[in-house]
PDB file of C-alpha atoms in Angstrom:
ATOM      1  CA  UNK A   1      -0.808 -40.319 105.923  1.00 80.00           C
ATOM      2  CA  UNK A   2      -0.454 -41.601 102.413  1.00 92.00           C
ATOM      3  CA  UNK A   3       3.109 -41.857 101.051  1.00 96.00           C
ATOM      4  CA  UNK A   4       4.678 -39.174  98.883  1.00 98.00           C
ATOM      5  CA  UNK A   5       4.679 -40.698  95.397  1.00 98.00           C
ATOM      6  CA  UNK A   6       7.496 -39.816  92.994  1.00 98.00           C
ATOM      7  CA  UNK A   7       7.591 -40.793  89.362  1.00 98.00           C
ATOM      8  CA  UNK A   8      10.665 -40.640  87.159  1.00 98.00           C
ATOM      9  CA  UNK A   9       9.869 -40.254  83.440  1.00 98.00           C
ATOM     10  CA  UNK A  10      11.834 -40.751  80.188  1.00 98.00           C
ATOM     11  CA  UNK A  11      10.750 -41.670  76.650  1.00 97.00           C
ATOM     12  CA  UNK A  12      10.488 -45.432  76.507  1.00 97.00           C
ATOM     13  CA  UNK A  13      10.891 -46.261  80.234  1.00 98.00           C
ATOM     14  CA  UNK A  14      13.734 -48.790  79.560  1.00 98.00           C
ATOM     15  CA  UNK A  15      16.866 -46.651  80.279  1.00 97.00           C
ATOM     16  CA  UNK A  16      16.922 -43.385  82.123  1.00 98.00           C
ATOM     17  CA  UNK A  17      13.686 -43.410  84.172  1.00 98.00           C
ATOM     18  CA  UNK A  18      14.013 -46.971  85.489  1.00 98.00           C
ATOM     19  CA  UNK A  19      17.697 -46.251  86.377  1.00 98.00           C
ATOM     20  CA  UNK A  20      16.635 -43.072  88.155  1.00 98.00           C
ATOM     21  CA  UNK A  21      13.962 -44.995  90.002  1.00 98.00           C
ATOM     22  CA  UNK A  22      16.396 -47.651  91.171  1.00 98.00           C
ATOM     23  CA  UNK A  23      18.851 -44.962  92.384  1.00 98.00           C
ATOM     24  CA  UNK A  24      16.185 -42.843  93.979  1.00 98.00           C
ATOM     25  CA  UNK A  25      14.655 -45.832  95.896  1.00 98.00           C
ATOM     26  CA  UNK A  26      18.075 -46.601  97.252  1.00 98.00           C
ATOM     27  CA  UNK A  27      18.674 -42.935  98.255  1.00 98.00           C
ATOM     28  CA  UNK A  28      15.271 -42.764  99.928  1.00 98.00           C
ATOM     29  CA  UNK A  29      16.006 -45.962 101.840  1.00 98.00           C
ATOM     30  CA  UNK A  30      19.379 -44.575 102.846  1.00 98.00           C
ATOM     31  CA  UNK A  31      17.636 -41.504 104.238  1.00 98.00           C
ATOM     32  CA  UNK A  32      15.187 -43.602 106.186  1.00 98.00           C
ATOM     33  CA  UNK A  33      12.199 -42.398 104.138  1.00 98.00           C
ATOM     34  CA  UNK A  34      11.234 -45.761 102.464  1.00 94.00           C
ATOM     35  CA  UNK A  35       8.144 -45.981 104.676  1.00 96.00           C
ATOM     36  CA  UNK A  36       6.876 -42.558 103.571  1.00 97.00           C
ATOM     37  CA  UNK A  37       8.023 -42.352 100.003  1.00 98.00           C
ATOM     38  CA  UNK A  38       7.060 -44.528  96.925  1.00 98.00           C
ATOM     39  CA  UNK A  39       9.113 -44.364  93.752  1.00 98.00           C
ATOM     40  CA  UNK A  40       7.968 -45.460  90.314  1.00 98.00           C
ATOM     41  CA  UNK A  41       8.872 -44.835  86.623  1.00 98.00           C
ATOM     42  CA  UNK A  42       7.097 -44.466  83.280  1.00 98.00           C
ATOM     43  CA  UNK A  43       7.615 -43.318  79.763  1.00 98.00           C
ATOM     44  CA  UNK A  44       5.951 -40.842  77.482  1.00 97.00           C
ATOM     45  CA  UNK A  45       5.985 -43.198  74.453  1.00 96.00           C
ATOM     46  CA  UNK A  46       4.103 -46.542  74.268  1.00 95.00           C
ATOM     47  CA  UNK A  47       6.707 -48.138  71.913  1.00 94.00           C
ATOM     48  CA  UNK A  48       8.574 -50.090  74.632  1.00 96.00           C
ATOM     49  CA  UNK A  49       5.565 -50.880  76.841  1.00 96.00           C
ATOM     50  CA  UNK A  50       5.951 -54.206  78.478  1.00 97.00           C
ATOM     51  CA  UNK A  51       9.728 -54.474  77.904  1.00 98.00           C
ATOM     52  CA  UNK A  52      12.276 -55.063  80.665  1.00 98.00           C
ATOM     53  CA  UNK A  53      14.991 -52.579  81.643  1.00 98.00           C
ATOM     54  CA  UNK A  54      17.731 -52.323  78.968  1.00 97.00           C
ATOM     55  CA  UNK A  55      20.594 -54.632  79.677  1.00 97.00           C
ATOM     56  CA  UNK A  56      23.123 -51.773  79.247  1.00 98.00           C
ATOM     57  CA  UNK A  57      21.231 -49.779  81.965  1.00 98.00           C
ATOM     58  CA  UNK A  58      21.315 -52.739  84.312  1.00 98.00           C
ATOM     59  CA  UNK A  59      25.031 -53.126  83.718  1.00 98.00           C
ATOM     60  CA  UNK A  60      25.644 -49.460  84.369  1.00 98.00           C
ATOM     61  CA  UNK A  61      23.658 -49.677  87.645  1.00 98.00           C
ATOM     62  CA  UNK A  62      25.625 -52.726  88.705  1.00 98.00           C
ATOM     63  CA  UNK A  63      28.980 -50.923  87.954  1.00 98.00           C
ATOM     64  CA  UNK A  64      27.743 -47.999  90.037  1.00 98.00           C
ATOM     65  CA  UNK A  65      27.122 -50.290  93.017  1.00 98.00           C
ATOM     66  CA  UNK A  66      23.416 -51.113  92.847  1.00 98.00           C
ATOM     67  CA  UNK A  67      22.319 -54.646  93.425  1.00 97.00           C
ATOM     68  CA  UNK A  68      20.165 -56.782  91.129  1.00 95.00           C
ATOM     69  CA  UNK A  69      17.508 -57.852  90.610  1.00 95.00           C
ATOM     70  CA  UNK A  70      15.907 -54.642  89.171  1.00 95.00           C
ATOM     71  CA  UNK A  71      12.254 -55.433  88.966  1.00 91.00           C
ATOM     72  CA  UNK A  72      10.914 -53.411  86.010  1.00 97.00           C
ATOM     73  CA  UNK A  73       8.422 -53.541  83.243  1.00 98.00           C
ATOM     74  CA  UNK A  74       8.156 -50.455  80.826  1.00 98.00           C
ATOM     75  CA  UNK A  75       4.896 -48.568  80.947  1.00 97.00           C
ATOM     76  CA  UNK A  76       3.351 -45.424  79.471  1.00 97.00           C
ATOM     77  CA  UNK A  77       2.122 -42.520  81.664  1.00 97.00           C
ATOM     78  CA  UNK A  78      -1.482 -41.314  81.017  1.00 94.00           C
ATOM     79  CA  UNK A  79      -3.419 -38.568  82.660  1.00 92.00           C
ATOM     80  CA  UNK A  80      -5.403 -40.819  84.997  1.00 90.00           C
ATOM     81  CA  UNK A  81      -2.188 -42.269  86.391  1.00 92.00           C
ATOM     82  CA  UNK A  82      -0.389 -38.951  86.379  1.00 95.00           C
ATOM     83  CA  UNK A  83      -2.912 -37.732  88.994  1.00 93.00           C
ATOM     84  CA  UNK A  84      -1.728 -40.446  91.414  1.00 95.00           C
ATOM     85  CA  UNK A  85       1.770 -38.967  91.745  1.00 98.00           C
ATOM     86  CA  UNK A  86       2.965 -36.002  93.825  1.00 98.00           C
ATOM     87  CA  UNK A  87       6.289 -35.282  92.232  1.00 98.00           C
ATOM     88  CA  UNK A  88       7.178 -36.178  88.596  1.00 98.00           C
ATOM     89  CA  UNK A  89      10.773 -35.975  87.415  1.00 98.00           C
ATOM     90  CA  UNK A  90      11.190 -36.000  83.606  1.00 98.00           C
ATOM     91  CA  UNK A  91      14.563 -36.307  81.911  1.00 98.00           C
ATOM     92  CA  UNK A  92      14.059 -33.858  79.014  1.00 98.00           C
ATOM     93  CA  UNK A  93      12.280 -30.629  78.304  1.00 98.00           C
ATOM     94  CA  UNK A  94      10.120 -32.440  75.704  1.00 98.00           C
ATOM     95  CA  UNK A  95       8.952 -34.890  78.354  1.00 98.00           C
ATOM     96  CA  UNK A  96       8.368 -32.072  80.843  1.00 98.00           C
ATOM     97  CA  UNK A  97       6.317 -30.238  78.264  1.00 98.00           C
ATOM     98  CA  UNK A  98       4.255 -33.377  77.463  1.00 97.00           C
ATOM     99  CA  UNK A  99       3.614 -33.976  81.157  1.00 98.00           C
ATOM    100  CA  UNK A 100       2.628 -30.306  81.744  1.00 98.00           C
ATOM    101  CA  UNK A 101       0.191 -30.462  78.774  1.00 97.00           C
ATOM    102  CA  UNK A 102      -1.290 -33.581  80.423  1.00 96.00           C
ATOM    103  CA  UNK A 103      -1.417 -31.829  83.776  1.00 96.00           C
ATOM    104  CA  UNK A 104      -3.272 -28.932  82.182  1.00 95.00           C
ATOM    105  CA  UNK A 105      -6.168 -31.379  81.636  1.00 94.00           C
ATOM    106  CA  UNK A 106      -6.517 -32.167  85.310  1.00 91.00           C
ATOM    107  CA  UNK A 107     -10.187 -32.106  86.230  1.00 91.00           C
ATOM    108  CA  UNK A 108     -11.448 -29.426  88.593  1.00 92.00           C
ATOM    109  CA  UNK A 109     -10.992 -30.424  92.193  1.00 92.00           C
ATOM    110  CA  UNK A 110      -7.932 -32.633  91.486  1.00 92.00           C
ATOM    111  CA  UNK A 111      -4.303 -31.613  92.022  1.00 92.00           C
ATOM    112  CA  UNK A 112      -1.679 -31.862  89.345  1.00 95.00           C
ATOM    113  CA  UNK A 113       1.670 -33.156  90.506  1.00 97.00           C
ATOM    114  CA  UNK A 114       4.781 -31.046  90.812  1.00 97.00           C
ATOM    115  CA  UNK A 115       6.782 -31.475  87.583  1.00 98.00           C
ATOM    116  CA  UNK A 116      10.535 -30.729  87.876  1.00 98.00           C
ATOM    117  CA  UNK A 117      13.216 -31.895  85.521  1.00 98.00           C
ATOM    118  CA  UNK A 118      15.646 -34.379  87.146  1.00 98.00           C
ATOM    119  CA  UNK A 119      18.813 -32.307  86.468  1.00 98.00           C
ATOM    120  CA  UNK A 120      17.168 -29.202  88.009  1.00 98.00           C
ATOM    121  CA  UNK A 121      18.512 -30.942  91.226  1.00 98.00           C
ATOM    122  CA  UNK A 122      22.037 -31.418  89.789  1.00 98.00           C
ATOM    123  CA  UNK A 123      24.377 -29.160  91.928  1.00 98.00           C
ATOM    124  CA  UNK A 124      26.527 -28.728  88.743  1.00 97.00           C
ATOM    125  CA  UNK A 125      23.652 -27.007  86.971  1.00 97.00           C
ATOM    126  CA  UNK A 126      23.596 -23.201  87.729  1.00 97.00           C
ATOM    127  CA  UNK A 127      20.288 -21.782  89.006  1.00 94.00           C
ATOM    128  CA  UNK A 128      18.294 -20.335  86.246  1.00 96.00           C
ATOM    129  CA  UNK A 129      19.726 -22.527  83.511  1.00 98.00           C
ATOM    130  CA  UNK A 130      16.972 -23.007  80.910  1.00 98.00           C
ATOM    131  CA  UNK A 131      15.216 -26.430  80.871  1.00 97.00           C
ATOM    132  CA  UNK A 132      16.394 -26.854  77.233  1.00 97.00           C
ATOM    133  CA  UNK A 133      19.955 -27.147  78.532  1.00 97.00           C
ATOM    134  CA  UNK A 134      19.581 -29.518  81.429  1.00 98.00           C
ATOM    135  CA  UNK A 135      18.411 -32.805  79.838  1.00 98.00           C
ATOM    136  CA  UNK A 136      19.598 -36.196  80.899  1.00 98.00           C
ATOM    137  CA  UNK A 137      20.706 -37.291  77.404  1.00 94.00           C
ATOM    138  CA  UNK A 138      19.413 -40.555  76.000  1.00 96.00           C
ATOM    139  CA  UNK A 139      22.213 -43.082  75.807  1.00 97.00           C
ATOM    140  CA  UNK A 140      20.112 -45.483  73.613  1.00 95.00           C
ATOM    141  CA  UNK A 141      21.956 -45.056  70.397  1.00 94.00           C
ATOM    142  CA  UNK A 142      25.450 -45.063  71.917  1.00 94.00           C
ATOM    143  CA  UNK A 143      27.625 -47.732  73.596  1.00 96.00           C
ATOM    144  CA  UNK A 144      27.893 -48.904  77.120  1.00 98.00           C
ATOM    145  CA  UNK A 145      30.100 -45.935  78.053  1.00 98.00           C
ATOM    146  CA  UNK A 146      27.180 -43.578  77.375  1.00 98.00           C
ATOM    147  CA  UNK A 147      24.970 -45.622  79.788  1.00 98.00           C
ATOM    148  CA  UNK A 148      27.728 -45.446  82.433  1.00 98.00           C
ATOM    149  CA  UNK A 149      28.019 -41.616  81.939  1.00 98.00           C
ATOM    150  CA  UNK A 150      24.235 -41.231  82.228  1.00 98.00           C
ATOM    151  CA  UNK A 151      24.004 -43.156  85.541  1.00 98.00           C
ATOM    152  CA  UNK A 152      26.933 -41.175  86.972  1.00 98.00           C
ATOM    153  CA  UNK A 153      25.366 -37.876  85.762  1.00 97.00           C
ATOM    154  CA  UNK A 154      21.992 -38.806  87.323  1.00 98.00           C
ATOM    155  CA  UNK A 155      23.593 -39.768  90.616  1.00 98.00           C
ATOM    156  CA  UNK A 156      24.715 -36.160  91.185  1.00 98.00           C
ATOM    157  CA  UNK A 157      21.075 -35.117  91.567  1.00 98.00           C
ATOM    158  CA  UNK A 158      20.188 -37.662  94.258  1.00 98.00           C
ATOM    159  CA  UNK A 159      21.110 -35.781  97.400  1.00 98.00           C
ATOM    160  CA  UNK A 160      19.195 -32.661  96.314  1.00 98.00           C
ATOM    161  CA  UNK A 161      16.154 -34.711  95.209  1.00 98.00           C
ATOM    162  CA  UNK A 162      16.110 -36.323  98.624  1.00 98.00           C
ATOM    163  CA  UNK A 163      16.473 -32.886 100.352  1.00 98.00           C
ATOM    164  CA  UNK A 164      13.505 -31.603  98.361  1.00 98.00           C
ATOM    165  CA  UNK A 165      11.436 -34.800  99.281  1.00 98.00           C
ATOM    166  CA  UNK A 166      12.314 -34.169 102.966  1.00 98.00           C
ATOM    167  CA  UNK A 167      11.119 -30.545 102.664  1.00 98.00           C
ATOM    168  CA  UNK A 168       7.952 -31.657 100.967  1.00 97.00           C
ATOM    169  CA  UNK A 169       7.326 -34.256 103.695  1.00 97.00           C
ATOM    170  CA  UNK A 170       8.001 -31.669 106.453  1.00 96.00           C
ATOM    171  CA  UNK A 171       5.485 -29.342 104.895  1.00 95.00           C
ATOM    172  CA  UNK A 172       2.699 -32.003 104.897  1.00 94.00           C
TER     173      UNK A 172
END
């Protein structure tokens, strides 16, 4: 059986989505699912394509206990690649909307991925909270403390994301 493919998405693919991918890979490995789950990341904007992960993001990950090196090169998601993923986890409603517009163009006979905002899995977010209120805020224009807060905030979703992945795998 082919692996379940999960893609994390932010704007430039240098801060939130690569951090989420690093953390999710580790959570998947910890759950013993690394042989059946593949995790990647991408951005909705081409502006940072080819760039490495932001140094502030790397430092936040290290402070949170993750181990370098973090292999990463920013890339942009396009429809043809979107079709290769089963679950897509955007950070903001704008990214979710862009991905859903892309998914609306899926050719007949192909399956669009499930698109769920990252913080929909945050246990501190009440069920039914509108997507406009559950963004993982972009730390780009702030200092290191904002990156640290972003990583800590994103970590809260990991157990529920892994539980969802286990449910999806069980249903296959």
